[in-house]
PDB file of N, CA and C in Angstrom:
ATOM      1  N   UNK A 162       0.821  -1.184   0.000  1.00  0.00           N
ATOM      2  CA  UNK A 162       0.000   0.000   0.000  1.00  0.00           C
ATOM      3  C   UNK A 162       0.871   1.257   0.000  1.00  0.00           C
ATOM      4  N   UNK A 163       1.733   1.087   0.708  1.00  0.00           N
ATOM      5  CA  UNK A 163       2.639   2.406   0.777  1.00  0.00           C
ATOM      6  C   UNK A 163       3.697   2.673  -0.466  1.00  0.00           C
ATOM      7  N   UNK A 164       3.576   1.165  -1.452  1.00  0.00           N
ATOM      8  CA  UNK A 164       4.456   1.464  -2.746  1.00  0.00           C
ATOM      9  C   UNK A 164       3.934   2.252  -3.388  1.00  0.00           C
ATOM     10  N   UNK A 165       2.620   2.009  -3.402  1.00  0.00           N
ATOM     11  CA  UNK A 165       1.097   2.758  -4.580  1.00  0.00           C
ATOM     12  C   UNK A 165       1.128   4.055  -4.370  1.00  0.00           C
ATOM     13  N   UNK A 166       0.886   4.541  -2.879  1.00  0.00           N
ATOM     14  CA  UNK A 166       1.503   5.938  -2.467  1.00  0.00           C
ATOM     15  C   UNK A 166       2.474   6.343  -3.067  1.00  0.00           C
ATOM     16  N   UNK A 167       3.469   5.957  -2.551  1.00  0.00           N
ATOM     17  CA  UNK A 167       4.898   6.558  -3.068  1.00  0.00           C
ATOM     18  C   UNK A 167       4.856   6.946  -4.496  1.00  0.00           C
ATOM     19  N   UNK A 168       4.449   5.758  -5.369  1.00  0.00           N
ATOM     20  CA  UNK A 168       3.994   6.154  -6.521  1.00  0.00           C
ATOM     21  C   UNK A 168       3.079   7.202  -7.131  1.00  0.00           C
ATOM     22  N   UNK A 169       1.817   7.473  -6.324  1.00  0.00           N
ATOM     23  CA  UNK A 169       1.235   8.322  -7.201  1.00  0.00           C
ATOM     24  C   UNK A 169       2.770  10.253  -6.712  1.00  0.00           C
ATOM     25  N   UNK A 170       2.860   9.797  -5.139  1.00  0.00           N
ATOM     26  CA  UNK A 170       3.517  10.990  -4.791  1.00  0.00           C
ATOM     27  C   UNK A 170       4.465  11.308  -5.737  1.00  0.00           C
ATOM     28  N   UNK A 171       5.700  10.373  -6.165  1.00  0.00           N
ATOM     29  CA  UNK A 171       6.589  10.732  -7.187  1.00  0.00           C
ATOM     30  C   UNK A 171       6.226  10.980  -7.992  1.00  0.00           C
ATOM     31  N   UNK A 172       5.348  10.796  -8.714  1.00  0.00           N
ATOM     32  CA  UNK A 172       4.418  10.775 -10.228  1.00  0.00           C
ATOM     33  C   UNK A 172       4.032  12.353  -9.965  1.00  0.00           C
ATOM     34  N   UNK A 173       3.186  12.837  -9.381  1.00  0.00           N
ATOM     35  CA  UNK A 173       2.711  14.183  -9.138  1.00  0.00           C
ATOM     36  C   UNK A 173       3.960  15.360  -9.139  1.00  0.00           C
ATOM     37  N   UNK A 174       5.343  14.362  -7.838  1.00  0.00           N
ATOM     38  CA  UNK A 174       6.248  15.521  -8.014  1.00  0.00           C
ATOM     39  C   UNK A 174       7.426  15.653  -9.425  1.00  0.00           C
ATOM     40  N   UNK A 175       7.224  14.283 -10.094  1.00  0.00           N
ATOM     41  CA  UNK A 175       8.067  14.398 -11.287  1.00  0.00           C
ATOM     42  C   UNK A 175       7.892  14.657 -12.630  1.00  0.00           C
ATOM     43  N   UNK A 176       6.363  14.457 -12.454  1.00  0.00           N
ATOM     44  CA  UNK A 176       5.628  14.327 -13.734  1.00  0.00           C
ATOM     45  C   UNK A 176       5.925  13.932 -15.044  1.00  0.00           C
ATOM     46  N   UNK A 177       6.257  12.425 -14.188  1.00  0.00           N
ATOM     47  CA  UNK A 177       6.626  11.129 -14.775  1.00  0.00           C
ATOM     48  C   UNK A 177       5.486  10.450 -15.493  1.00  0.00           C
ATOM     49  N   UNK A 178       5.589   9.786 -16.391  1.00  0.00           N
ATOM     50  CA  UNK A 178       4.323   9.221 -17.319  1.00  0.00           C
ATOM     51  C   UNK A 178       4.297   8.137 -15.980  1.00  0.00           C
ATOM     52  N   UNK A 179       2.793   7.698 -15.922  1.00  0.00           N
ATOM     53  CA  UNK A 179       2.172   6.571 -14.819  1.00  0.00           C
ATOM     54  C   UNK A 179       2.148   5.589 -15.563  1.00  0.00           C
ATOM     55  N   UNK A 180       2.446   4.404 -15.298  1.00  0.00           N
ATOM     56  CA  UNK A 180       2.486   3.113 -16.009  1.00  0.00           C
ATOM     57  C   UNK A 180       0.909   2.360 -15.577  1.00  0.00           C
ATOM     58  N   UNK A 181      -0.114   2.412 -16.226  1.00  0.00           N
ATOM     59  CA  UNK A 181      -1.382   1.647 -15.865  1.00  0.00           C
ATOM     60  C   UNK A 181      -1.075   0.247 -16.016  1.00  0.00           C
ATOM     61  N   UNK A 182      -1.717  -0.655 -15.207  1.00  0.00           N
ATOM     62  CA  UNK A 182      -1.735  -2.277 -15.815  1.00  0.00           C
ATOM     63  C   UNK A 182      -2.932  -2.715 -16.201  1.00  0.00           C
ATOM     64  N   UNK A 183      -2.927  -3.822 -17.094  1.00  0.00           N
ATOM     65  CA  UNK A 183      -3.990  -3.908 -17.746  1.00  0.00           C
ATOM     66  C   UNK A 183      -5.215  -4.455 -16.671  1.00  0.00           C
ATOM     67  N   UNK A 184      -5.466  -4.432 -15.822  1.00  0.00           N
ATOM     68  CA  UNK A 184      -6.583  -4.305 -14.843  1.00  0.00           C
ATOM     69  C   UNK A 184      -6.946  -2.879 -14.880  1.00  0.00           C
ATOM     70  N   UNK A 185      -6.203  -1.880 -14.684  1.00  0.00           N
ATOM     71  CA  UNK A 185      -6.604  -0.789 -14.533  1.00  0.00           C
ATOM     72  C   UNK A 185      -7.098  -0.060 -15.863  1.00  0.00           C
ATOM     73  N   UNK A 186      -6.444  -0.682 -17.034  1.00  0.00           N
ATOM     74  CA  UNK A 186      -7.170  -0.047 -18.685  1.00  0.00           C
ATOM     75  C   UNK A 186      -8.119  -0.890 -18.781  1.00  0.00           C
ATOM     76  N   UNK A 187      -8.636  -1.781 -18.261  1.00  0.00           N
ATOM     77  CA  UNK A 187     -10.288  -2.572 -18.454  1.00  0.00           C
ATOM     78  C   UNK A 187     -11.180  -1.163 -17.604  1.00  0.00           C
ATOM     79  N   UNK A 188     -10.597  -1.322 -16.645  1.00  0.00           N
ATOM     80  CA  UNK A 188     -11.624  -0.543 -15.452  1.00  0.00           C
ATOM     81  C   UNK A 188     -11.941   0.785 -15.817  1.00  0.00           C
ATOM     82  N   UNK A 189     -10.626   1.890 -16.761  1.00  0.00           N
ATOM     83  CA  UNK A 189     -11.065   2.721 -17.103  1.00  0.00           C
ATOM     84  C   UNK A 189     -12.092   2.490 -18.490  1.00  0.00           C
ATOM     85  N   UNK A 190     -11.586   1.677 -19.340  1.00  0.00           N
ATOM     86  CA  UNK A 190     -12.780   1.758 -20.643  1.00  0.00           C
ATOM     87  C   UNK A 190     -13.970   1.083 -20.102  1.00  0.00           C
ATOM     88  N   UNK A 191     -14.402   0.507 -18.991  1.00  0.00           N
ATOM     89  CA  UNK A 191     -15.233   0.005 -18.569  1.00  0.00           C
ATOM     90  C   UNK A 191     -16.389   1.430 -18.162  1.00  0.00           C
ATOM     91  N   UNK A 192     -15.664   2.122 -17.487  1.00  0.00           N
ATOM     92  CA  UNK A 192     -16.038   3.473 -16.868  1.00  0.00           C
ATOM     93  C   UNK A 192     -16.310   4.256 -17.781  1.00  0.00           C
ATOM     94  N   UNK A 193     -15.649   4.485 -19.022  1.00  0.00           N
ATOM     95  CA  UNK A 193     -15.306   5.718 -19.809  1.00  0.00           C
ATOM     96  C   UNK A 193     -17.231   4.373 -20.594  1.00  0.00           C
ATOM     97  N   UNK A 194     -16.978   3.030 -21.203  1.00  0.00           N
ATOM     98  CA  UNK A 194     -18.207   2.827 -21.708  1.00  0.00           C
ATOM     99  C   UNK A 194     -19.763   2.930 -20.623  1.00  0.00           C
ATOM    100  N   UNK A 195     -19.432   2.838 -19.459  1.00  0.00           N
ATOM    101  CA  UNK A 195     -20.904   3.019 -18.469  1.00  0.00           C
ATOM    102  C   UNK A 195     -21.404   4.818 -18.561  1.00  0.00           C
ATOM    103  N   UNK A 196     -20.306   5.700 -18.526  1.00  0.00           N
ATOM    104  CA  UNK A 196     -20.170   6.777 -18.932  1.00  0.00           C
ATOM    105  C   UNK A 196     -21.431   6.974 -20.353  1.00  0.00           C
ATOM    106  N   UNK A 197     -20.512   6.894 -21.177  1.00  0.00           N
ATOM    107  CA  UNK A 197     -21.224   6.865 -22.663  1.00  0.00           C
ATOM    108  C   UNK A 197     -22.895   6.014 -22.911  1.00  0.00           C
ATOM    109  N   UNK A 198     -22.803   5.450 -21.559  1.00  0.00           N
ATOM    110  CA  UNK A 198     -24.554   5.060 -22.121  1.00  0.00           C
ATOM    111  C   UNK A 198     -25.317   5.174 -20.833  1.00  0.00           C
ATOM    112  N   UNK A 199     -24.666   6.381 -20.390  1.00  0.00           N
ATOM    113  CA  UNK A 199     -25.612   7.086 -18.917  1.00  0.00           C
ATOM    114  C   UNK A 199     -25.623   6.074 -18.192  1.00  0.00           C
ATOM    115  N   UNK A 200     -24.653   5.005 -17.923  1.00  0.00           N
ATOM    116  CA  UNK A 200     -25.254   4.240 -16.172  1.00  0.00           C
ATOM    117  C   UNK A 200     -24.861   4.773 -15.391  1.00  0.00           C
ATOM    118  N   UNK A 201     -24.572   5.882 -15.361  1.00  0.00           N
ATOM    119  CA  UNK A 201     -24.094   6.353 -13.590  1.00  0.00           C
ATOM    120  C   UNK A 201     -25.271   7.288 -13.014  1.00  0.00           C
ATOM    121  N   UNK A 202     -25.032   7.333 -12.166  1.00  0.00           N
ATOM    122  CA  UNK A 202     -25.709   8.474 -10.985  1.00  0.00           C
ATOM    123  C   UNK A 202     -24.926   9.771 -10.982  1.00  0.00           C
ATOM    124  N   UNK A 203     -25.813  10.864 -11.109  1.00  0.00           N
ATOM    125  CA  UNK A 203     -25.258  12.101 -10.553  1.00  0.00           C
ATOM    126  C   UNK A 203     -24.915  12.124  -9.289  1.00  0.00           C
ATOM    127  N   UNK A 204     -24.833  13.020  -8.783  1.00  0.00           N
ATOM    128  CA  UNK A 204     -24.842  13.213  -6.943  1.00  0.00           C
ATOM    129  C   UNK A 204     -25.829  13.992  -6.799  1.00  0.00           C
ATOM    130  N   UNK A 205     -26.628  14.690  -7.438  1.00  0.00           N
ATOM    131  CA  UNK A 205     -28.072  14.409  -6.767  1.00  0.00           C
ATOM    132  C   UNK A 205     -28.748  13.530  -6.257  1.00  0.00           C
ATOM    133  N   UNK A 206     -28.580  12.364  -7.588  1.00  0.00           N
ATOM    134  CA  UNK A 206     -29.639  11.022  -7.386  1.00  0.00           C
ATOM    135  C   UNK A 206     -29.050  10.295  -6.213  1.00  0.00           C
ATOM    136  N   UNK A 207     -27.682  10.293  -6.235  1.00  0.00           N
ATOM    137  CA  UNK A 207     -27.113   9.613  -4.919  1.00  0.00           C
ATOM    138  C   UNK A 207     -27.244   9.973  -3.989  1.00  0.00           C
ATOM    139  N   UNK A 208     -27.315  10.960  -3.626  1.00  0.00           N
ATOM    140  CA  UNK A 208     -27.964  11.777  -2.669  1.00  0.00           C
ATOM    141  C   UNK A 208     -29.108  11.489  -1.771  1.00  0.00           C
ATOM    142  N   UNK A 209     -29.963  11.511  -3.174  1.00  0.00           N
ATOM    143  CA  UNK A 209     -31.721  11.605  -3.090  1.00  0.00           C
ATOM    144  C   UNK A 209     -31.688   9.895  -2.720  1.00  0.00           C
ATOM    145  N   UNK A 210     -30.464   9.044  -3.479  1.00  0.00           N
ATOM    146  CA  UNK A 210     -30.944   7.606  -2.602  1.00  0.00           C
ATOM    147  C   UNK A 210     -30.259   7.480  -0.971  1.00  0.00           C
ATOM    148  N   UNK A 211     -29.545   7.909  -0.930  1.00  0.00           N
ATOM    149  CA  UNK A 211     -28.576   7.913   0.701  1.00  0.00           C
ATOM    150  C   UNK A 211     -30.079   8.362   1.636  1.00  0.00           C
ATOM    151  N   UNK A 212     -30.692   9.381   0.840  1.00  0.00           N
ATOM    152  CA  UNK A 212     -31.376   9.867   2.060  1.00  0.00           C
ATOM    153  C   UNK A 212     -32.664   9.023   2.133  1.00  0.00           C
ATOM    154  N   UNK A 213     -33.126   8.475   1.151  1.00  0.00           N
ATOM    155  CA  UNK A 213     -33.989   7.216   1.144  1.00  0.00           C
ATOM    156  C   UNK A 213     -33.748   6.346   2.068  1.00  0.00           C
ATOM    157  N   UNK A 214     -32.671   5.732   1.716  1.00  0.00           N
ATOM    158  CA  UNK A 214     -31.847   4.630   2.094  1.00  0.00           C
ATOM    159  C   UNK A 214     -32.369   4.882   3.813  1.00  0.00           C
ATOM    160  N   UNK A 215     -31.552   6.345   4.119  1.00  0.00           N
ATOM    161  CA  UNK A 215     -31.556   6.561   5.943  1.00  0.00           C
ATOM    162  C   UNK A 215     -32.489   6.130   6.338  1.00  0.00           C
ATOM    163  N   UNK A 216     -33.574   6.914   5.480  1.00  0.00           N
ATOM    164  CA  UNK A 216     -34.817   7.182   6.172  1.00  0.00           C
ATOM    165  C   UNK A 216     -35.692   5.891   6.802  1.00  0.00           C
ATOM    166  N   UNK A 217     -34.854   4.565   5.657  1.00  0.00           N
ATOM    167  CA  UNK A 217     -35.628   3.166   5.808  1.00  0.00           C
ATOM    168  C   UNK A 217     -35.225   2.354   7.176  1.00  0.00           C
ATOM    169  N   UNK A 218     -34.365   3.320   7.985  1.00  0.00           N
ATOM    170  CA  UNK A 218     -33.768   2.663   8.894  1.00  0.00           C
ATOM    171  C   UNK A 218     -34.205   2.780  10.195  1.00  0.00           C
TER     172      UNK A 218
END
């Protein structure tokens, strides 16, 4: 955990290209395609469900 750190920290202070692995380029085109056909939630709607959610409790 503290390599991953170190990493993004050097990366930010060197502005060194980040090496992704291919777990992490699925997860972004995964994101970038849920993106492109509206499955996400705003943070309104998340919102509007959190406070649902409470209220059921």
């Amino acid at each position: 955990m503290m390599e991953e750190i170190q990493k993004l920290l050097d990366f930010e202070l060197n502005e060194n290209e980040y090496i992704l692995t291919e777990s992490q380029k699925y997860r972004i085109a995964e994101g970038q395609a849920e993106y492109k056909n509206s499955a996400y939630l705003t943070e309104y709607k998340a919102n509007q469900d959190i406070e649902e959610w409470l209220g059921e409790k």
